[in-house]
Amino acid sequence: MDIDAWFKDQKILEKSKRRYVHFDLRTDLVKCRKYITNPKKIAQHGFYPFIKYDLEYHKYNRVEGKKIKKRTICYAAHIDSCIFQYYSFLVNIKYNSRLKQDNIHEVPIAYRTDLHTETISEFKKIYKFMIQHPSSYVMIGDFTSFFDKINHQYLKERLCDLLQVDRLSPDYYAIFKRITNYDYWDLKDLYKLNNLDSTNRKDKFELNSKLRILSPSDYKKYRSHIKCHKDNKGIPQGSAISACLANVYMLEIDKMINRFVVAHGGIYRRYSDDFIIILPTDTSLINDVEKIILKFEDFKNKDILELQPEKTQVYKLQNHSVVNIGHLFTPKLNEKYKTINFIGFTFDGSSITVRDKTTSKYYYRMHHKAKGIAHQYWRGKGYQGSDNLYRLYSPNGQYGRGNYFTYLSRVQNAFPKHAIMIPENRIMTKIRLTLKKNRWG
């Protein structure tokens, strides 16, 4: 896609129309095109601080139950976001070309602009490979605090290499400097300065209805509240260019791991900080898995990348069964998991299912929504919002805008021989029972 076509793409344009409030006035790619495509302007651009907050979400596990996890998100000012979005487009053109040149076009499957695929299709390819090689070693893992541990010097080297320059041009350096040595303002503090409560939905709406989160005079008055990230590691999650730069960071690592894996008849796929490696046993030995682990140890020693020990597992796939063989390695790997889990799917050697935590998350949200509606009934307001409940969480909703059952239907179509769908009667019964149980408080 050329630049003119990119600026005319309605999905891209709509994405640039940020609804949130920030330190500057709202804008979009069309309005600021002339400015953000001028390298001299970008080299001298004064970036606003990011606004930082902790996104809380629930992790689900049948054994451990519900856990609250936090992920720190930093979002950019409107003009800054448009700059990041545009430069991400430019970098991705180079990145996509390099992937083809290095024969790793199919390896990274997250944050891609040219792969035109999604997790269902990707897992189907992985499943087919396992079926074709029923005797294999399968390694699953992810990287510790991936975005937080990105080494700035190594990222700069990879970006220079991708752009084929000895040093970054002033505009690219301004982008790099902003992403690595960034400053930020805590969102809760901004709520307080506006005399609003960050936990109150009405106050959230009021804040985002403002033209600016602080007036220019208050921005200057409270500048001392700004904090700076001065570590030589880490880039903010949430900016329009962070995911792109994370992929650039992994270029040589992906190339190195893939070269080794393909030479032994296997495949390597990475989704952001999660990866899977499959090595057929007819072309590979268990020592080859050990060599891959040692390669990752080498990255750790160079302060580039670190495997998360508790999420690294190795399985032996044989005779339609999966056996965790983590005890065969030094140090011993995690043996808690007994099935292969990757990009939302579980494979036990014969059957594919959607991961339990995905379905558990659906049930939790459905119950939470139903309880809220039931409490409205208790207050004498009737079942307000019940239509929305059924649209979002019942099988009937999939025929409208789509919901979890729309996703399950697509998975079922991709894997017709596997039991994917949840019985509709069970779901409708659960919704009705939850409403009835909670309607009296």
Tab-separated table of N, CA and C in Angstrom, residues 156-223:
chain	number	residue	atom	x	y	z
A	156	LYS	N	17.885	0.028	18.900
A	156	LYS	CA	18.440	1.031	17.992
A	156	LYS	C	19.272	0.383	16.892
A	157	GLU	N	20.056	-0.609	17.258
A	157	GLU	CA	20.869	-1.333	16.271
A	157	GLU	C	19.993	-2.042	15.245
A	158	ARG	N	18.931	-2.663	15.731
A	158	ARG	CA	18.031	-3.387	14.824
A	158	ARG	C	17.285	-2.415	13.900
A	159	LEU	N	16.901	-1.269	14.426
A	159	LEU	CA	16.187	-0.280	13.621
A	159	LEU	C	17.116	0.316	12.562
A	160	CYS	N	18.345	0.612	12.937
A	160	CYS	CA	19.325	1.117	11.958
A	160	CYS	C	19.572	0.082	10.872
A	161	ASP	N	19.694	-1.163	11.285
A	161	ASP	CA	19.931	-2.236	10.318
A	161	ASP	C	18.756	-2.363	9.352
A	162	LEU	N	17.540	-2.270	9.886
A	162	LEU	CA	16.349	-2.381	9.040
A	162	LEU	C	16.275	-1.227	8.044
A	163	LEU	N	16.598	-0.027	8.510
A	163	LEU	CA	16.527	1.159	7.648
A	163	LEU	C	17.774	1.323	6.773
A	164	GLN	N	18.753	0.431	6.990
A	164	GLN	CA	20.008	0.457	6.227
A	164	GLN	C	20.730	1.797	6.368
A	165	VAL	N	20.907	2.220	7.633
A	165	VAL	CA	21.631	3.464	7.931
A	165	VAL	C	22.609	3.210	9.073
A	166	ASP	N	23.663	4.003	9.115
A	166	ASP	CA	24.632	3.907	10.210
A	166	ASP	C	24.109	4.593	11.466
A	167	ARG	N	23.336	5.657	11.266
A	167	ARG	CA	22.709	6.343	12.383
A	167	ARG	C	21.340	6.847	11.954
A	168	LEU	N	20.452	6.935	12.905
A	168	LEU	CA	19.085	7.342	12.594
A	168	LEU	C	19.042	8.804	12.157
A	169	SER	N	18.197	9.081	11.168
A	169	SER	CA	17.987	10.467	10.733
A	169	SER	C	17.311	11.229	11.871
A	170	PRO	N	17.367	12.568	11.880
A	170	PRO	CA	16.809	13.348	12.990
A	170	PRO	C	15.348	13.036	13.310
A	171	ASP	N	14.515	12.806	12.288
A	171	ASP	CA	13.107	12.515	12.562
A	171	ASP	C	12.931	11.136	13.201
A	172	TYR	N	13.639	10.138	12.667
A	172	TYR	CA	13.535	8.795	13.251
A	172	TYR	C	14.140	8.772	14.655
A	173	TYR	N	15.199	9.546	14.847
A	173	TYR	CA	15.804	9.598	16.177
A	173	TYR	C	14.850	10.246	17.182
A	174	ALA	N	14.098	11.251	16.744
A	174	ALA	CA	13.109	11.891	17.623
A	174	ALA	C	12.048	10.879	18.060
A	175	ILE	N	11.622	10.031	17.119
A	175	ILE	CA	10.645	8.977	17.440
A	175	ILE	C	11.267	7.985	18.423
A	176	PHE	N	12.477	7.517	18.097
A	176	PHE	CA	13.160	6.534	18.947
A	176	PHE	C	13.370	7.081	20.361
A	177	LYS	N	13.818	8.319	20.452
A	177	LYS	CA	14.074	8.932	21.754
A	177	LYS	C	12.793	9.054	22.564
A	178	ARG	N	11.691	9.416	21.906
A	178	ARG	CA	10.419	9.573	22.607
A	178	ARG	C	9.910	8.240	23.144
A	179	ILE	N	10.127	7.157	22.407
A	179	ILE	CA	9.613	5.847	22.807
A	179	ILE	C	10.480	5.212	23.889
A	180	THR	N	11.761	5.523	23.903
A	180	THR	CA	12.660	4.899	24.881
A	180	THR	C	12.866	5.752	26.132
A	181	ASN	N	13.008	7.060	25.942
A	181	ASN	CA	13.212	7.971	27.078
A	181	ASN	C	11.975	8.854	27.211
A	182	TYR	N	10.878	8.214	27.586
A	182	TYR	CA	9.594	8.909	27.555
A	182	TYR	C	9.206	9.454	28.928
A	183	ASP	N	8.371	10.484	28.933
A	183	ASP	CA	7.799	10.967	30.183
A	183	ASP	C	6.294	10.718	30.189
A	184	TYR	N	5.727	10.737	31.371
A	184	TYR	CA	4.318	10.369	31.499
A	184	TYR	C	3.679	11.071	32.690
A	185	TRP	N	2.342	11.100	32.652
A	185	TRP	CA	1.542	11.713	33.715
A	185	TRP	C	0.514	10.669	34.154
A	186	ASP	N	0.433	10.416	35.438
A	186	ASP	CA	-0.470	9.385	35.941
A	186	ASP	C	-1.930	9.820	35.786
A	187	LEU	N	-2.752	8.932	35.239
A	187	LEU	CA	-4.146	9.260	34.956
A	187	LEU	C	-4.935	9.562	36.236
A	188	LYS	N	-4.689	8.813	37.304
A	188	LYS	CA	-5.413	9.062	38.555
A	188	LYS	C	-5.139	10.467	39.075
A	189	ASP	N	-3.906	10.915	38.905
A	189	ASP	CA	-3.556	12.264	39.328
A	189	ASP	C	-4.315	13.304	38.511
A	190	LEU	N	-4.484	13.041	37.226
A	190	LEU	CA	-5.214	13.965	36.350
A	190	LEU	C	-6.695	14.026	36.732
A	191	TYR	N	-7.251	12.900	37.172
A	191	TYR	CA	-8.632	12.908	37.680
A	191	TYR	C	-8.733	13.815	38.904
A	192	LYS	N	-7.775	13.688	39.815
A	192	LYS	CA	-7.796	14.500	41.041
A	192	LYS	C	-7.689	15.984	40.722
A	193	LEU	N	-6.820	16.317	39.768
A	193	LEU	CA	-6.655	17.723	39.397
A	193	LEU	C	-7.922	18.293	38.775
A	194	ASN	N	-8.763	17.410	38.248
A	194	ASN	CA	-10.047	17.828	37.683
A	194	ASN	C	-11.196	17.649	38.677
A	195	ASN	N	-10.834	17.307	39.934
A	195	ASN	CA	-11.837	17.079	40.989
A	195	ASN	C	-12.843	16.000	40.594
A	196	LEU	N	-12.328	14.930	39.996
A	196	LEU	CA	-13.169	13.818	39.551
A	196	LEU	C	-12.665	12.511	40.151
A	197	ASP	N	-13.530	11.511	40.145
A	197	ASP	CA	-13.215	10.189	40.701
A	197	ASP	C	-12.993	9.209	39.554
A	198	SER	N	-11.804	8.601	39.504
A	198	SER	CA	-11.469	7.691	38.399
A	198	SER	C	-12.281	6.412	38.420
A	199	THR	N	-12.935	6.096	39.544
A	199	THR	CA	-13.737	4.867	39.643
A	199	THR	C	-15.206	5.110	39.313
A	200	ASN	N	-15.572	6.372	39.104
A	200	ASN	CA	-16.964	6.725	38.837
A	200	ASN	C	-17.194	6.827	37.327
A	201	ARG	N	-18.136	6.054	36.815
A	201	ARG	CA	-18.384	6.032	35.371
A	201	ARG	C	-18.825	7.395	34.845
A	202	LYS	N	-19.643	8.076	35.607
A	202	LYS	CA	-20.111	9.399	35.192
A	202	LYS	C	-18.939	10.376	35.099
A	203	ASP	N	-18.004	10.285	36.058
A	203	ASP	CA	-16.829	11.156	36.044
A	203	ASP	C	-15.908	10.838	34.870
A	204	LYS	N	-15.838	9.570	34.511
A	204	LYS	CA	-15.033	9.186	33.344
A	204	LYS	C	-15.589	9.819	32.075
A	205	PHE	N	-16.894	9.777	31.962
A	205	PHE	CA	-17.548	10.388	30.799
A	205	PHE	C	-17.309	11.895	30.786
A	206	GLU	N	-17.410	12.503	31.975
A	206	GLU	CA	-17.205	13.957	32.066
A	206	GLU	C	-15.782	14.335	31.671
A	207	LEU	N	-14.814	13.549	32.133
A	207	LEU	CA	-13.420	13.856	31.796
A	207	LEU	C	-13.188	13.772	30.291
A	208	ASN	N	-13.683	12.698	29.670
A	208	ASN	CA	-13.443	12.492	28.240
A	208	ASN	C	-14.272	13.414	27.354
A	209	SER	N	-15.213	14.136	27.943
A	209	SER	CA	-15.997	15.102	27.168
A	209	SER	C	-15.294	16.464	27.080
A	210	LYS	N	-14.222	16.611	27.831
A	210	LYS	CA	-13.484	17.871	27.812
A	210	LYS	C	-12.687	18.023	26.507
A	211	LEU	N	-12.366	19.266	26.143
A	211	LEU	CA	-11.513	19.518	24.972
A	211	LEU	C	-10.072	19.125	25.261
A	212	ARG	N	-9.603	19.453	26.455
A	212	ARG	CA	-8.270	19.080	26.912
A	212	ARG	C	-8.387	18.545	28.337
A	213	ILE	N	-7.482	17.659	28.697
A	213	ILE	CA	-7.541	17.089	30.043
A	213	ILE	C	-7.100	18.112	31.083
A	214	LEU	N	-6.238	19.049	30.682
A	214	LEU	CA	-5.871	20.204	31.500
A	214	LEU	C	-5.810	21.420	30.586
A	215	SER	N	-6.192	22.540	31.101
A	215	SER	CA	-6.048	23.774	30.320
A	215	SER	C	-4.555	24.061	30.150
A	216	PRO	N	-4.149	24.803	29.117
A	216	PRO	CA	-2.728	25.134	28.923
A	216	PRO	C	-2.095	25.767	30.165
A	217	SER	N	-2.849	26.598	30.861
A	217	SER	CA	-2.293	27.238	32.058
A	217	SER	C	-2.088	26.234	33.192
A	218	ASP	N	-3.061	25.299	33.373
A	218	ASP	CA	-2.909	24.274	34.411
A	218	ASP	C	-1.801	23.283	34.051
A	219	TYR	N	-1.651	23.033	32.744
A	219	TYR	CA	-0.579	22.144	32.296
A	219	TYR	C	0.776	22.708	32.744
A	220	LYS	N	0.980	23.986	32.562
A	220	LYS	CA	2.238	24.629	32.978
A	220	LYS	C	2.350	24.669	34.504
A	221	LYS	N	1.239	24.917	35.151
A	221	LYS	CA	1.214	25.036	36.604
A	221	LYS	C	1.608	23.732	37.296
A	222	TYR	N	1.159	22.597	36.756
A	222	TYR	CA	1.383	21.305	37.406
A	222	TYR	C	2.435	20.435	36.699
A	223	ARG	N	3.296	21.053	35.938
A	223	ARG	CA	4.307	20.293	35.189
A	223	ARG	C	5.176	19.419	36.084
